[in-house]
Amino acid sequence: MLLLSLPSRHPYLIVIWAVITFMCGAEHAGFVIYLLAAPSLVYAVTRCLFNLRSAKVRNKYAFLTAVILLSSAIVAGVHTWRHHQARDYADTIVAALEKHQQQYGKLPVSLDEIPALASDGRRPHMLAYLNGKDGPYLMYAATFVPFEAWHYDFKERLWVYDYD
């Protein structure tokens, strides 16, 4: 019964970690969960272990541990979903580029040369395509960490992760 009353007795823990989960779920902000959850988790587990005799205090920190782990799992799930969404979009671009290359014998200079890919604004997932003197370059931004991206190697026909 004591465990069921913890959310009503400590709603601030849920609110704080809901806000943290929301912020870390944003694109390119997922890594912040490590900065916030890791020290908080160490603190909560340590406090839980030092208060094994006091059920009230121990359960509070056990509840906090569960909330932190749930928050981390949600952030990981959101970013996994975003990564798959970005990869699916990028794979459709690659398929359209390869189809264009088969039809015309060369890759287009820009994606706007392919009518199905013509766009008026920014592309989703910060996708960028260049075809200059150095050859074609297609990339999209990683969703979990800023300044990291995936680029497509046209010779090997595979995606390569670019670290910051």
Tab-separated table of N, CA, C and O in Angstrom, residues 31-132:
chain	number	residue	atom	x	y	z
A	31	PHE	N	21.192	13.281	-25.667
A	31	PHE	CA	22.380	13.037	-24.845
A	31	PHE	C	22.273	13.693	-23.470
A	31	PHE	O	22.939	13.271	-22.530
A	32	VAL	N	21.421	14.690	-23.326
A	32	VAL	CA	21.265	15.390	-22.053
A	32	VAL	C	20.727	14.447	-20.975
A	32	VAL	O	21.000	14.639	-19.797
A	33	ILE	N	20.010	13.408	-21.383
A	33	ILE	CA	19.500	12.449	-20.403
A	33	ILE	C	20.657	11.813	-19.644
A	33	ILE	O	20.541	11.525	-18.457
A	34	TYR	N	21.784	11.584	-20.322
A	34	TYR	CA	22.954	11.029	-19.627
A	34	TYR	C	23.474	11.993	-18.569
A	34	TYR	O	23.865	11.590	-17.480
A	35	LEU	N	23.492	13.273	-18.908
A	35	LEU	CA	24.000	14.281	-17.974
A	35	LEU	C	23.107	14.426	-16.753
A	35	LEU	O	23.591	14.733	-15.655
A	36	LEU	N	21.816	14.212	-16.921
A	36	LEU	CA	20.879	14.386	-15.811
A	36	LEU	C	20.562	13.077	-15.097
A	36	LEU	O	20.483	13.038	-13.871
A	37	ALA	N	20.373	12.014	-15.857
A	37	ALA	CA	19.926	10.759	-15.254
A	37	ALA	C	21.057	10.027	-14.525
A	37	ALA	O	20.815	9.457	-13.453
A	38	ALA	N	22.240	10.014	-15.069
A	38	ALA	CA	23.324	9.243	-14.458
A	38	ALA	C	23.640	9.710	-13.036
A	38	ALA	O	23.616	8.892	-12.104
A	39	PRO	N	23.902	10.995	-12.808
A	39	PRO	CA	24.174	11.403	-11.431
A	39	PRO	C	22.941	11.259	-10.527
A	39	PRO	O	23.065	10.908	-9.352
A	40	SER	N	21.773	11.521	-11.077
A	40	SER	CA	20.550	11.382	-10.286
A	40	SER	C	20.315	9.933	-9.896
A	40	SER	O	19.879	9.639	-8.778
A	41	LEU	N	20.613	9.041	-10.804
A	41	LEU	CA	20.441	7.613	-10.526
A	41	LEU	C	21.432	7.142	-9.462
A	41	LEU	O	21.059	6.401	-8.545
A	42	VAL	N	22.659	7.589	-9.561
A	42	VAL	CA	23.661	7.237	-8.540
A	42	VAL	C	23.211	7.771	-7.179
A	42	VAL	O	23.282	7.059	-6.169
A	43	TYR	N	22.738	9.003	-7.159
A	43	TYR	CA	22.256	9.595	-5.909
A	43	TYR	C	21.081	8.801	-5.341
A	43	TYR	O	21.058	8.472	-4.143
A	44	ALA	N	20.093	8.497	-6.169
A	44	ALA	CA	18.893	7.805	-5.699
A	44	ALA	C	19.212	6.403	-5.194
A	44	ALA	O	18.715	5.992	-4.135
A	45	VAL	N	20.045	5.676	-5.919
A	45	VAL	CA	20.398	4.314	-5.484
A	45	VAL	C	21.212	4.367	-4.194
A	45	VAL	O	20.983	3.566	-3.274
A	46	THR	N	22.132	5.303	-4.090
A	46	THR	CA	22.938	5.440	-2.877
A	46	THR	C	22.055	5.775	-1.678
A	46	THR	O	22.190	5.159	-0.617
A	47	ARG	N	21.157	6.727	-1.852
A	47	ARG	CA	20.246	7.095	-0.765
A	47	ARG	C	19.341	5.921	-0.389
A	47	ARG	O	19.042	5.712	0.786
A	48	CYS	N	18.917	5.175	-1.367
A	48	CYS	CA	18.076	3.996	-1.112
A	48	CYS	C	18.847	2.963	-0.284
A	48	CYS	O	18.319	2.407	0.682
A	49	LEU	N	20.092	2.730	-0.658
A	49	LEU	CA	20.902	1.741	0.062
A	49	LEU	C	21.253	2.190	1.478
A	49	LEU	O	21.339	1.374	2.386
A	50	PHE	N	21.479	3.491	1.672
A	50	PHE	CA	21.813	3.984	3.007
A	50	PHE	C	20.600	4.066	3.931
A	50	PHE	O	20.744	4.298	5.124
A	51	ASN	N	19.414	3.918	3.356
A	51	ASN	CA	18.195	3.998	4.156
A	51	ASN	C	17.398	2.701	4.087
A	51	ASN	O	16.168	2.716	4.023
A	52	LEU	N	18.092	1.595	4.125
A	52	LEU	CA	17.413	0.304	4.047
A	52	LEU	C	16.489	0.047	5.235
A	52	LEU	O	15.481	-0.642	5.101
A	53	ARG	N	16.784	0.626	6.363
A	53	ARG	CA	15.979	0.375	7.566
A	53	ARG	C	14.711	1.231	7.617
A	53	ARG	O	13.761	0.873	8.283
A	54	SER	N	14.737	2.338	6.935
A	54	SER	CA	13.579	3.230	6.934
A	54	SER	C	12.787	3.016	5.642
A	54	SER	O	13.170	3.499	4.578
A	55	ALA	N	11.682	2.314	5.755
A	55	ALA	CA	10.890	1.976	4.562
A	55	ALA	C	10.381	3.220	3.847
A	55	ALA	O	10.359	3.263	2.612
A	56	LYS	N	9.994	4.231	4.576
A	56	LYS	CA	9.450	5.446	3.965
A	56	LYS	C	10.489	6.141	3.089
A	56	LYS	O	10.220	6.487	1.942
A	57	VAL	N	11.670	6.341	3.615
A	57	VAL	CA	12.739	7.002	2.861
A	57	VAL	C	13.238	6.096	1.742
A	57	VAL	O	13.432	6.544	0.605
A	58	ARG	N	13.447	4.822	2.037
A	58	ARG	CA	13.925	3.867	1.038
A	58	ARG	C	12.965	3.804	-0.147
A	58	ARG	O	13.392	3.848	-1.301
A	59	ASN	N	11.677	3.746	0.123
A	59	ASN	CA	10.691	3.653	-0.960
A	59	ASN	C	10.651	4.923	-1.803
A	59	ASN	O	10.430	4.865	-3.005
A	60	LYS	N	10.874	6.072	-1.173
A	60	LYS	CA	10.915	7.329	-1.925
A	60	LYS	C	12.040	7.286	-2.963
A	60	LYS	O	11.847	7.631	-4.121
A	61	TYR	N	13.216	6.836	-2.537
A	61	TYR	CA	14.350	6.798	-3.466
A	61	TYR	C	14.252	5.629	-4.445
A	61	TYR	O	14.746	5.728	-5.571
A	62	ALA	N	13.593	4.569	-4.055
A	62	ALA	CA	13.326	3.480	-5.006
A	62	ALA	C	12.358	3.963	-6.075
A	62	ALA	O	12.517	3.647	-7.265
A	63	PHE	N	11.369	4.747	-5.664
A	63	PHE	CA	10.424	5.343	-6.608
A	63	PHE	C	11.155	6.298	-7.554
A	63	PHE	O	10.922	6.278	-8.770
A	64	LEU	N	12.037	7.117	-7.011
A	64	LEU	CA	12.824	8.035	-7.845
A	64	LEU	C	13.677	7.250	-8.838
A	64	LEU	O	13.759	7.620	-10.017
A	65	THR	N	14.272	6.167	-8.403
A	65	THR	CA	15.062	5.316	-9.303
A	65	THR	C	14.199	4.791	-10.435
A	65	THR	O	14.606	4.822	-11.606
A	66	ALA	N	13.011	4.332	-10.124
A	66	ALA	CA	12.100	3.817	-11.151
A	66	ALA	C	11.693	4.910	-12.131
A	66	ALA	O	11.639	4.683	-13.352
A	67	VAL	N	11.437	6.114	-11.628
A	67	VAL	CA	11.050	7.232	-12.493
A	67	VAL	C	12.205	7.600	-13.429
A	67	VAL	O	11.999	7.856	-14.617
A	68	ILE	N	13.418	7.629	-12.917
A	68	ILE	CA	14.591	7.957	-13.739
A	68	ILE	C	14.788	6.896	-14.825
A	68	ILE	O	15.039	7.230	-15.991
A	69	LEU	N	14.679	5.646	-14.463
A	69	LEU	CA	14.845	4.572	-15.454
A	69	LEU	C	13.741	4.617	-16.508
A	69	LEU	O	14.012	4.417	-17.699
A	70	LEU	N	12.517	4.887	-16.086
A	70	LEU	CA	11.413	5.006	-17.041
A	70	LEU	C	11.640	6.184	-17.978
A	70	LEU	O	11.448	6.076	-19.191
A	71	SER	N	12.068	7.302	-17.436
A	71	SER	CA	12.359	8.490	-18.242
A	71	SER	C	13.450	8.187	-19.274
A	71	SER	O	13.319	8.542	-20.447
A	72	SER	N	14.501	7.531	-18.843
A	72	SER	CA	15.603	7.181	-19.750
A	72	SER	C	15.130	6.238	-20.850
A	72	SER	O	15.521	6.384	-22.013
A	73	ALA	N	14.277	5.289	-20.500
A	73	ALA	CA	13.752	4.350	-21.488
A	73	ALA	C	12.863	5.062	-22.502
A	73	ALA	O	12.917	4.762	-23.706
A	74	ILE	N	12.070	6.006	-22.052
A	74	ILE	CA	11.211	6.763	-22.968
A	74	ILE	C	12.052	7.589	-23.934
A	74	ILE	O	11.795	7.615	-25.142
A	75	VAL	N	13.074	8.263	-23.412
A	75	VAL	CA	13.952	9.073	-24.278
A	75	VAL	C	14.655	8.180	-25.301
A	75	VAL	O	14.725	8.520	-26.485
A	76	ALA	N	15.143	7.036	-24.865
A	76	ALA	CA	15.797	6.110	-25.798
A	76	ALA	C	14.811	5.631	-26.867
A	76	ALA	O	15.156	5.558	-28.054
A	77	GLY	N	13.597	5.338	-26.464
A	77	GLY	CA	12.587	4.895	-27.427
A	77	GLY	C	12.221	5.967	-28.432
A	77	GLY	O	12.084	5.698	-29.625
A	78	VAL	N	12.063	7.198	-27.956
A	78	VAL	CA	11.727	8.311	-28.851
A	78	VAL	C	12.836	8.519	-29.877
A	78	VAL	O	12.577	8.688	-31.074
A	79	HIS	N	14.083	8.475	-29.420
A	79	HIS	CA	15.181	8.705	-30.354
A	79	HIS	C	15.408	7.527	-31.291
A	79	HIS	O	15.829	7.724	-32.429
A	80	THR	N	15.111	6.334	-30.854
A	80	THR	CA	15.179	5.186	-31.758
A	80	THR	C	14.128	5.327	-32.840
A	80	THR	O	14.404	5.104	-34.027
A	81	TRP	N	12.931	5.728	-32.461
A	81	TRP	CA	11.861	5.947	-33.424
A	81	TRP	C	12.240	7.060	-34.408
A	81	TRP	O	12.052	6.921	-35.618
A	82	ARG	N	12.790	8.160	-33.893
A	82	ARG	CA	13.201	9.268	-34.775
A	82	ARG	C	14.315	8.843	-35.730
A	82	ARG	O	14.340	9.257	-36.881
A	83	HIS	N	15.238	8.031	-35.225
A	83	HIS	CA	16.317	7.554	-36.091
A	83	HIS	C	15.745	6.704	-37.230
A	83	HIS	O	16.141	6.865	-38.390
A	84	HIS	N	14.828	5.811	-36.910
A	84	HIS	CA	14.232	4.972	-37.953
A	84	HIS	C	13.425	5.806	-38.947
A	84	HIS	O	13.448	5.540	-40.148
A	85	GLN	N	12.749	6.814	-38.451
A	85	GLN	CA	11.992	7.705	-39.320
A	85	GLN	C	12.932	8.463	-40.265
A	85	GLN	O	12.670	8.571	-41.467
A	86	ALA	N	14.030	8.984	-39.736
A	86	ALA	CA	15.002	9.709	-40.550
A	86	ALA	C	15.660	8.783	-41.563
A	86	ALA	O	15.852	9.155	-42.723
A	87	ARG	N	16.003	7.562	-41.160
A	87	ARG	CA	16.638	6.606	-42.077
A	87	ARG	C	15.679	6.206	-43.192
A	87	ARG	O	16.070	6.100	-44.351
A	88	ASP	N	14.413	5.988	-42.864
A	88	ASP	CA	13.433	5.648	-43.899
A	88	ASP	C	13.316	6.760	-44.928
A	88	ASP	O	13.271	6.506	-46.134
A	89	TYR	N	13.275	8.008	-44.451
A	89	TYR	CA	13.211	9.147	-45.367
A	89	TYR	C	14.468	9.220	-46.228
A	89	TYR	O	14.402	9.391	-47.441
A	90	ALA	N	15.619	9.049	-45.602
A	90	ALA	CA	16.885	9.103	-46.345
A	90	ALA	C	16.980	7.955	-47.351
A	90	ALA	O	17.501	8.137	-48.456
A	91	ASP	N	16.475	6.781	-46.983
A	91	ASP	CA	16.497	5.649	-47.918
A	91	ASP	C	15.598	5.897	-49.128
A	91	ASP	O	15.915	5.448	-50.229
A	92	THR	N	14.488	6.606	-48.953
A	92	THR	CA	13.654	6.942	-50.115
A	92	THR	C	14.381	7.923	-51.032
A	92	THR	O	14.250	7.841	-52.251
A	93	ILE	N	15.169	8.809	-50.446
A	93	ILE	CA	15.965	9.749	-51.247
A	93	ILE	C	17.025	8.975	-52.041
A	93	ILE	O	17.225	9.211	-53.238
A	94	VAL	N	17.693	8.030	-51.383
A	94	VAL	CA	18.714	7.215	-52.054
A	94	VAL	C	18.080	6.434	-53.199
A	94	VAL	O	18.639	6.363	-54.304
A	95	ALA	N	16.920	5.844	-52.970
A	95	ALA	CA	16.242	5.076	-54.021
A	95	ALA	C	15.896	5.975	-55.205
A	95	ALA	O	16.078	5.578	-56.372
A	96	ALA	N	15.430	7.196	-54.914
A	96	ALA	CA	15.105	8.127	-56.001
A	96	ALA	C	16.369	8.553	-56.751
A	96	ALA	O	16.351	8.684	-57.986
A	97	LEU	N	17.464	8.753	-56.030
A	97	LEU	CA	18.724	9.119	-56.687
A	97	LEU	C	19.240	7.986	-57.569
A	97	LEU	O	19.710	8.220	-58.691
A	98	GLU	N	19.161	6.756	-57.070
A	98	GLU	CA	19.615	5.611	-57.863
A	98	GLU	C	18.741	5.405	-59.095
A	98	GLU	O	19.242	5.069	-60.171
A	99	LYS	N	17.452	5.624	-58.956
A	99	LYS	CA	16.540	5.516	-60.103
A	99	LYS	C	16.882	6.583	-61.147
A	99	LYS	O	16.922	6.299	-62.346
A	100	HIS	N	17.153	7.795	-60.666
A	100	HIS	CA	17.528	8.885	-61.575
A	100	HIS	C	18.841	8.552	-62.284
A	100	HIS	O	18.989	8.801	-63.484
A	101	GLN	N	19.785	7.974	-61.555
A	101	GLN	CA	21.070	7.616	-62.149
A	101	GLN	C	20.901	6.531	-63.210
A	101	GLN	O	21.553	6.568	-64.252
A	102	GLN	N	20.017	5.571	-62.970
A	102	GLN	CA	19.768	4.520	-63.967
A	102	GLN	C	19.114	5.090	-65.210
A	102	GLN	O	19.424	4.676	-66.327
A	103	GLN	N	18.200	6.050	-65.044
A	103	GLN	CA	17.483	6.628	-66.180
A	103	GLN	C	18.356	7.569	-67.002
A	103	GLN	O	18.308	7.551	-68.224
A	104	TYR	N	19.147	8.410	-66.327
A	104	TYR	CA	19.893	9.456	-67.027
A	104	TYR	C	21.402	9.239	-67.054
A	104	TYR	O	22.125	10.028	-67.654
A	105	GLY	N	21.897	8.220	-66.377
A	105	GLY	CA	23.314	7.906	-66.400
A	105	GLY	C	24.170	8.729	-65.452
A	105	GLY	O	25.386	8.567	-65.410
A	106	LYS	N	23.567	9.633	-64.713
A	106	LYS	CA	24.317	10.444	-63.742
A	106	LYS	C	23.377	10.894	-62.635
A	106	LYS	O	22.154	10.895	-62.791
A	107	LEU	N	23.978	11.263	-61.519
A	107	LEU	CA	23.194	11.770	-60.397
A	107	LEU	C	22.865	13.243	-60.627
A	107	LEU	O	23.643	13.971	-61.261
A	108	PRO	N	21.727	13.707	-60.135
A	108	PRO	CA	21.380	15.115	-60.325
A	108	PRO	C	22.294	16.023	-59.500
A	108	PRO	O	22.907	15.596	-58.530
A	109	VAL	N	22.351	17.281	-59.894
A	109	VAL	CA	23.141	18.264	-59.145
A	109	VAL	C	22.446	18.595	-57.833
A	109	VAL	O	23.092	18.762	-56.808
A	110	SER	N	21.119	18.669	-57.850
A	110	SER	CA	20.344	18.913	-56.623
A	110	SER	C	19.115	18.015	-56.622
A	110	SER	O	18.705	17.502	-57.664
A	111	LEU	N	18.552	17.852	-55.456
A	111	LEU	CA	17.359	17.006	-55.333
A	111	LEU	C	16.157	17.623	-56.031
A	111	LEU	O	15.220	16.912	-56.396
A	112	ASP	N	16.171	18.924	-56.236
A	112	ASP	CA	15.050	19.591	-56.897
A	112	ASP	C	14.931	19.219	-58.368
A	112	ASP	O	13.903	19.490	-58.996
A	113	GLU	N	15.962	18.613	-58.944
A	113	GLU	CA	15.888	18.157	-60.333
A	113	GLU	C	14.989	16.931	-60.490
A	113	GLU	O	14.578	16.608	-61.588
A	114	ILE	N	14.716	16.251	-59.388
A	114	ILE	CA	13.810	15.106	-59.409
A	114	ILE	C	12.442	15.636	-58.968
A	114	ILE	O	12.287	16.069	-57.822
A	115	PRO	N	11.450	15.631	-59.866
A	115	PRO	CA	10.152	16.248	-59.533
A	115	PRO	C	9.521	15.718	-58.239
A	115	PRO	O	8.949	16.495	-57.471
A	116	ALA	N	9.645	14.436	-57.961
A	116	ALA	CA	9.038	13.868	-56.753
A	116	ALA	C	9.726	14.361	-55.483
A	116	ALA	O	9.138	14.318	-54.404
A	117	LEU	N	10.954	14.843	-55.608
A	117	LEU	CA	11.717	15.296	-54.440
A	117	LEU	C	11.829	16.808	-54.339
A	117	LEU	O	12.441	17.320	-53.397
A	118	ALA	N	11.281	17.533	-55.326
A	118	ALA	CA	11.375	18.992	-55.308
A	118	ALA	C	10.729	19.527	-54.028
A	118	ALA	O	9.676	19.071	-53.605
A	119	SER	N	11.411	20.481	-53.403
A	119	SER	CA	10.951	20.997	-52.113
A	119	SER	C	11.038	22.516	-52.095
A	119	SER	O	11.920	23.108	-52.702
A	120	ASP	N	10.115	23.121	-51.354
A	120	ASP	CA	10.123	24.577	-51.224
A	120	ASP	C	10.907	25.052	-49.999
A	120	ASP	O	11.295	26.199	-49.919
A	121	GLY	N	11.133	24.178	-49.057
A	121	GLY	CA	11.782	24.597	-47.819
A	121	GLY	C	12.818	23.598	-47.347
A	121	GLY	O	13.362	22.822	-48.128
A	122	ARG	N	13.044	23.650	-46.038
A	122	ARG	CA	14.004	22.721	-45.440
A	122	ARG	C	13.482	21.304	-45.526
A	122	ARG	O	12.301	21.048	-45.418
A	123	ARG	N	14.390	20.392	-45.689
A	123	ARG	CA	14.026	18.987	-45.718
A	123	ARG	C	13.990	18.442	-44.294
A	123	ARG	O	14.723	18.908	-43.431
A	124	PRO	N	13.163	17.442	-44.054
A	124	PRO	CA	13.115	16.842	-42.716
A	124	PRO	C	14.469	16.243	-42.327
A	124	PRO	O	15.247	15.834	-43.190
A	125	HIS	N	14.720	16.196	-41.047
A	125	HIS	CA	15.899	15.545	-40.468
A	125	HIS	C	17.201	16.180	-40.946
A	125	HIS	O	18.239	15.534	-40.974
A	126	MET	N	17.130	17.447	-41.333
A	126	MET	CA	18.306	18.196	-41.780
A	126	MET	C	19.048	17.462	-42.894
A	126	MET	O	20.273	17.452	-42.943
A	127	LEU	N	18.299	16.842	-43.794
A	127	LEU	CA	18.889	16.107	-44.909
A	127	LEU	C	19.472	17.101	-45.917
A	127	LEU	O	18.848	18.112	-46.228
A	128	ALA	N	20.662	16.810	-46.395
A	128	ALA	CA	21.321	17.671	-47.369
A	128	ALA	C	21.961	16.806	-48.451
A	128	ALA	O	22.487	15.733	-48.165
A	129	TYR	N	21.904	17.298	-49.672
A	129	TYR	CA	22.505	16.599	-50.807
A	129	TYR	C	23.281	17.606	-51.633
A	129	TYR	O	22.791	18.696	-51.948
A	130	LEU	N	24.517	17.243	-51.967
A	130	LEU	CA	25.369	18.058	-52.835
A	130	LEU	C	25.977	17.137	-53.889
A	130	LEU	O	26.327	15.996	-53.605
A	131	ASN	N	26.112	17.643	-55.087
A	131	ASN	CA	26.804	16.893	-56.124
A	131	ASN	C	27.695	17.875	-56.866
A	131	ASN	O	27.279	18.536	-57.802
A	132	GLY	N	28.908	17.968	-56.419
A	132	GLY	CA	29.852	18.907	-56.999
A	132	GLY	C	31.035	18.190	-57.617
A	132	GLY	O	30.958	17.014	-57.974
